[in-house]
């Protein structure tokens, strides 16, 4: 047993398997940051069904990022629980849960390497599946730009921090990267803010 942020977890190992096929249930969750006068999240309850899209909309400081961090397992509820297909998220299954998630931040990290290696970031050279890279690039509305506008195609170097690419192109690489590992859940943190309306709709 372990107690963190006033939440008790009982577990045997840190590798319990978790899958997602039905719904995520946020059950009466509250969360406060240290020295905060009031909770950022207060008694939040919601259902997120599998194969649906949900948008969190609100003013700055309304708790959008905190809610996202709770769903990602980066923060732990101080009250209530988050359940995936009826199983409570805890220290025993959080790593398994996070492996199911593809996360696309607003600001995309790019290594000074090829577009292909940036999409398959973290994979060793011999592990890279180039057919899948092309597939996810098409989903991210990136393939046509790579094939038609770049002399070296997927082998094109992006430059330090992606300096050779526009903001929208960097974001689409981030989307392709998230899709590359075949996640069951996609979380976008304003990840299409640099895309024009038509490109955003296509993606």
mmCIF file of C-alpha atoms in Angstrom:
data_model
loop_
_atom_site.group_PDB
_atom_site.id
_atom_site.type_symbol
_atom_site.label_atom_id
_atom_site.label_comp_id
_atom_site.label_asym_id
_atom_site.label_seq_id
_atom_site.Cartn_x
_atom_site.Cartn_y
_atom_site.Cartn_z
ATOM 1 C CA UNK A 1 0.000 0.000 0.000
ATOM 2 C CA UNK A 2 1.108 3.537 -0.720
ATOM 3 C CA UNK A 3 -0.452 6.917 -0.007
ATOM 4 C CA UNK A 4 0.177 9.848 -2.361
ATOM 5 C CA UNK A 5 -1.694 13.147 -2.277
ATOM 6 C CA UNK A 6 -4.144 11.596 0.188
ATOM 7 C CA UNK A 7 -4.977 8.777 -2.266
ATOM 8 C CA UNK A 8 -4.249 5.212 -1.181
ATOM 9 C CA UNK A 9 -3.088 2.730 -3.792
ATOM 10 C CA UNK A 10 -2.791 -1.009 -3.214
ATOM 11 C CA UNK A 11 -0.767 -2.912 -5.770
ATOM 12 C CA UNK A 12 1.476 -5.905 -6.305
ATOM 13 C CA UNK A 13 3.558 -4.774 -9.262
ATOM 14 C CA UNK A 14 4.030 -1.772 -11.522
ATOM 15 C CA UNK A 15 3.179 -3.603 -14.761
ATOM 16 C CA UNK A 16 -0.505 -4.524 -14.440
ATOM 17 C CA UNK A 17 -2.074 -4.640 -17.894
ATOM 18 C CA UNK A 18 -4.776 -2.140 -18.805
ATOM 19 C CA UNK A 19 -6.761 -1.878 -22.038
ATOM 20 C CA UNK A 20 -9.368 0.562 -23.350
ATOM 21 C CA UNK A 21 -12.404 -0.509 -25.351
ATOM 22 C CA UNK A 22 -15.486 1.032 -23.702
ATOM 23 C CA UNK A 23 -15.154 4.256 -21.736
ATOM 24 C CA UNK A 24 -13.146 6.495 -19.449
ATOM 25 C CA UNK A 25 -15.121 7.507 -16.356
ATOM 26 C CA UNK A 26 -13.964 10.526 -14.354
ATOM 27 C CA UNK A 27 -15.756 10.006 -11.053
ATOM 28 C CA UNK A 28 -16.171 13.056 -8.791
ATOM 29 C CA UNK A 29 -12.527 14.123 -9.173
ATOM 30 C CA UNK A 30 -10.997 17.099 -7.375
ATOM 31 C CA UNK A 31 -7.463 18.463 -7.525
ATOM 32 C CA UNK A 32 -5.656 21.404 -5.936
ATOM 33 C CA UNK A 33 -2.109 22.613 -6.468
ATOM 34 C CA UNK A 34 0.057 23.231 -3.373
ATOM 35 C CA UNK A 35 -0.692 26.563 -1.643
ATOM 36 C CA UNK A 36 -3.707 27.136 -3.918
ATOM 37 C CA UNK A 37 -6.655 28.769 -2.169
ATOM 38 C CA UNK A 38 -9.241 26.760 -4.094
ATOM 39 C CA UNK A 39 -9.271 23.561 -6.169
ATOM 40 C CA UNK A 40 -8.542 23.820 -9.870
ATOM 41 C CA UNK A 41 -10.792 20.817 -10.457
ATOM 42 C CA UNK A 42 -13.750 20.450 -8.115
ATOM 43 C CA UNK A 43 -16.003 17.372 -8.171
ATOM 44 C CA UNK A 44 -15.614 16.767 -11.907
ATOM 45 C CA UNK A 45 -17.606 13.856 -13.296
ATOM 46 C CA UNK A 46 -17.712 12.906 -16.963
ATOM 47 C CA UNK A 47 -17.900 9.936 -19.331
ATOM 48 C CA UNK A 48 -15.689 9.657 -22.401
ATOM 49 C CA UNK A 49 -16.893 6.854 -24.643
ATOM 50 C CA UNK A 50 -14.431 4.944 -26.837
ATOM 51 C CA UNK A 51 -14.240 6.100 -30.473
ATOM 52 C CA UNK A 52 -15.658 9.541 -29.706
ATOM 53 C CA UNK A 53 -14.146 13.026 -29.595
ATOM 54 C CA UNK A 54 -14.383 15.357 -26.603
ATOM 55 C CA UNK A 55 -13.194 18.974 -26.467
ATOM 56 C CA UNK A 56 -12.309 20.824 -23.268
ATOM 57 C CA UNK A 57 -13.062 24.510 -23.806
ATOM 58 C CA UNK A 58 -12.639 27.282 -21.272
ATOM 59 C CA UNK A 59 -10.773 30.385 -20.213
ATOM 60 C CA UNK A 60 -7.172 30.425 -19.032
ATOM 61 C CA UNK A 61 -6.972 28.860 -15.574
ATOM 62 C CA UNK A 62 -10.263 27.005 -15.911
ATOM 63 C CA UNK A 63 -8.582 23.598 -15.525
ATOM 64 C CA UNK A 64 -8.234 22.325 -19.104
ATOM 65 C CA UNK A 65 -4.545 21.422 -18.805
ATOM 66 C CA UNK A 66 -5.013 20.006 -15.306
ATOM 67 C CA UNK A 67 -7.829 17.773 -16.532
ATOM 68 C CA UNK A 68 -5.597 16.611 -19.382
ATOM 69 C CA UNK A 69 -2.719 15.890 -16.985
ATOM 70 C CA UNK A 70 -5.076 13.878 -14.778
ATOM 71 C CA UNK A 71 -6.200 11.824 -17.770
ATOM 72 C CA UNK A 72 -2.581 11.316 -18.832
ATOM 73 C CA UNK A 73 -1.736 10.058 -15.353
ATOM 74 C CA UNK A 74 0.783 12.845 -14.767
ATOM 75 C CA UNK A 75 -1.301 14.036 -11.794
ATOM 76 C CA UNK A 76 -3.250 11.921 -9.308
ATOM 77 C CA UNK A 77 -6.738 12.887 -8.117
ATOM 78 C CA UNK A 78 -6.832 14.025 -4.521
ATOM 79 C CA UNK A 79 -10.484 13.065 -4.405
ATOM 80 C CA UNK A 80 -12.471 10.697 -6.604
ATOM 81 C CA UNK A 81 -11.045 8.400 -9.247
ATOM 82 C CA UNK A 82 -10.525 7.850 -12.959
ATOM 83 C CA UNK A 83 -11.635 4.475 -14.277
ATOM 84 C CA UNK A 84 -10.861 2.880 -17.627
ATOM 85 C CA UNK A 85 -13.341 0.163 -18.617
ATOM 86 C CA UNK A 86 -14.273 -0.041 -14.940
ATOM 87 C CA UNK A 87 -10.694 -0.353 -13.642
ATOM 88 C CA UNK A 88 -9.350 2.436 -11.445
ATOM 89 C CA UNK A 89 -6.153 4.141 -12.592
ATOM 90 C CA UNK A 90 -3.439 3.615 -9.996
ATOM 91 C CA UNK A 91 0.302 3.263 -9.640
ATOM 92 C CA UNK A 92 -0.055 -0.417 -10.539
ATOM 93 C CA UNK A 93 -1.380 0.184 -14.044
ATOM 94 C CA UNK A 94 -0.458 3.761 -14.958
ATOM 95 C CA UNK A 95 2.452 2.757 -17.226
ATOM 96 C CA UNK A 96 0.198 0.340 -19.085
ATOM 97 C CA UNK A 97 -2.379 3.125 -19.486
ATOM 98 C CA UNK A 98 0.147 5.640 -20.779
ATOM 99 C CA UNK A 99 1.300 3.196 -23.464
ATOM 100 C CA UNK A 100 -2.209 3.418 -24.946
ATOM 101 C CA UNK A 101 -2.018 7.216 -25.322
ATOM 102 C CA UNK A 102 -0.719 9.317 -28.186
ATOM 103 C CA UNK A 103 -0.114 12.863 -26.960
ATOM 104 C CA UNK A 104 0.360 15.836 -29.280
ATOM 105 C CA UNK A 105 1.489 19.014 -27.486
ATOM 106 C CA UNK A 106 1.139 22.497 -28.911
ATOM 107 C CA UNK A 107 4.919 22.856 -29.162
ATOM 108 C CA UNK A 108 6.543 19.901 -30.950
ATOM 109 C CA UNK A 109 10.083 18.780 -30.127
ATOM 110 C CA UNK A 110 12.065 17.952 -33.264
ATOM 111 C CA UNK A 111 15.550 16.451 -33.367
ATOM 112 C CA UNK A 112 18.072 17.658 -35.943
ATOM 113 C CA UNK A 113 17.484 14.574 -38.060
ATOM 114 C CA UNK A 114 15.342 13.324 -40.955
ATOM 115 C CA UNK A 115 11.573 13.670 -41.091
ATOM 116 C CA UNK A 116 11.247 9.873 -40.994
ATOM 117 C CA UNK A 117 13.333 9.578 -37.822
ATOM 118 C CA UNK A 118 11.401 12.413 -36.196
ATOM 119 C CA UNK A 119 8.106 10.626 -36.870
ATOM 120 C CA UNK A 120 9.535 7.373 -35.473
ATOM 121 C CA UNK A 121 11.310 9.232 -32.652
ATOM 122 C CA UNK A 122 12.773 6.839 -30.103
ATOM 123 C CA UNK A 123 13.008 3.907 -32.514
ATOM 124 C CA UNK A 124 16.354 2.457 -33.505
ATOM 125 C CA UNK A 125 17.244 2.553 -37.196
ATOM 126 C CA UNK A 126 16.495 -1.146 -37.768
ATOM 127 C CA UNK A 127 13.114 -0.847 -36.008
ATOM 128 C CA UNK A 128 11.695 1.894 -38.244
ATOM 129 C CA UNK A 129 8.696 0.858 -40.348
ATOM 130 C CA UNK A 130 8.837 3.157 -43.375
ATOM 131 C CA UNK A 131 5.503 1.953 -44.763
ATOM 132 C CA UNK A 132 3.832 2.960 -41.516
ATOM 133 C CA UNK A 133 5.644 6.311 -41.534
ATOM 134 C CA UNK A 134 4.157 7.038 -44.952
ATOM 135 C CA UNK A 135 0.725 5.858 -43.778
ATOM 136 C CA UNK A 136 0.634 8.132 -40.702
ATOM 137 C CA UNK A 137 2.063 11.041 -42.714
ATOM 138 C CA UNK A 138 -0.932 10.725 -45.031
ATOM 139 C CA UNK A 139 -3.276 10.755 -42.010
ATOM 140 C CA UNK A 140 -1.564 13.922 -40.789
ATOM 141 C CA UNK A 141 -1.914 15.532 -44.252
ATOM 142 C CA UNK A 142 1.880 15.674 -44.513
ATOM 143 C CA UNK A 143 2.760 13.112 -47.202
ATOM 144 C CA UNK A 144 2.033 15.285 -50.241
ATOM 145 C CA UNK A 145 4.229 18.105 -48.922
ATOM 146 C CA UNK A 146 7.090 15.683 -48.207
ATOM 147 C CA UNK A 147 6.931 13.964 -51.580
ATOM 148 C CA UNK A 148 6.335 17.012 -53.773
ATOM 149 C CA UNK A 149 8.152 19.865 -52.034
ATOM 150 C CA UNK A 150 11.198 18.220 -50.456
ATOM 151 C CA UNK A 151 14.040 17.027 -52.677
ATOM 152 C CA UNK A 152 15.087 14.266 -50.270
ATOM 153 C CA UNK A 153 11.550 13.306 -49.254
ATOM 154 C CA UNK A 154 11.376 11.535 -45.911
ATOM 155 C CA UNK A 155 15.179 11.691 -45.615
ATOM 156 C CA UNK A 156 15.103 15.499 -45.510
ATOM 157 C CA UNK A 157 16.790 16.931 -42.421
ATOM 158 C CA UNK A 158 14.507 19.278 -40.477
ATOM 159 C CA UNK A 159 17.302 21.371 -38.944
ATOM 160 C CA UNK A 160 17.786 22.199 -35.287
ATOM 161 C CA UNK A 161 14.357 22.395 -33.588
ATOM 162 C CA UNK A 162 12.740 22.051 -37.023
ATOM 163 C CA UNK A 163 14.004 25.444 -38.191
ATOM 164 C CA UNK A 164 13.525 24.460 -41.849
ATOM 165 C CA UNK A 165 9.813 23.806 -41.367
ATOM 166 C CA UNK A 166 6.784 25.997 -40.736
ATOM 167 C CA UNK A 167 4.808 25.799 -37.494
ATOM 168 C CA UNK A 168 2.037 23.863 -39.217
ATOM 169 C CA UNK A 169 4.482 21.359 -40.701
ATOM 170 C CA UNK A 170 6.074 20.795 -37.302
ATOM 171 C CA UNK A 171 2.665 20.209 -35.752
ATOM 172 C CA UNK A 172 1.759 17.681 -38.447
ATOM 173 C CA UNK A 173 4.994 15.795 -37.766
ATOM 174 C CA UNK A 174 3.920 15.709 -34.111
ATOM 175 C CA UNK A 175 0.525 14.282 -35.100
ATOM 176 C CA UNK A 176 2.153 11.657 -37.344
ATOM 177 C CA UNK A 177 4.527 10.763 -34.494
ATOM 178 C CA UNK A 178 1.625 10.234 -32.095
ATOM 179 C CA UNK A 179 -0.147 8.033 -34.648
ATOM 180 C CA UNK A 180 2.961 6.002 -35.504
ATOM 181 C CA UNK A 181 2.697 3.729 -32.461
ATOM 182 C CA UNK A 182 -1.003 3.050 -32.995
ATOM 183 C CA UNK A 183 -2.454 4.533 -29.784
ATOM 184 C CA UNK A 184 -6.010 3.846 -28.630
ATOM 185 C CA UNK A 185 -6.365 7.370 -27.244
ATOM 186 C CA UNK A 186 -5.218 10.605 -28.876
ATOM 187 C CA UNK A 187 -4.867 13.733 -26.756
ATOM 188 C CA UNK A 188 -4.348 17.029 -28.593
ATOM 189 C CA UNK A 189 -3.232 20.037 -26.539
ATOM 190 C CA UNK A 190 -4.071 22.824 -29.013
ATOM 191 C CA UNK A 191 -2.061 20.706 -31.447
ATOM 192 C CA UNK A 192 -3.651 22.203 -34.559
ATOM 193 C CA UNK A 193 -3.257 25.860 -33.575
ATOM 194 C CA UNK A 194 -0.718 26.476 -36.353
ATOM 195 C CA UNK A 195 -2.807 24.815 -39.073
ATOM 196 C CA UNK A 196 -5.098 26.659 -41.443
ATOM 197 C CA UNK A 197 -8.797 25.738 -41.301
ATOM 198 C CA UNK A 198 -8.750 23.503 -44.392
ATOM 199 C CA UNK A 199 -5.691 21.536 -43.225
ATOM 200 C CA UNK A 200 -7.174 21.189 -39.746
ATOM 201 C CA UNK A 201 -10.409 19.795 -41.180
ATOM 202 C CA UNK A 202 -8.455 17.365 -43.378
ATOM 203 C CA UNK A 203 -6.431 16.096 -40.430
#
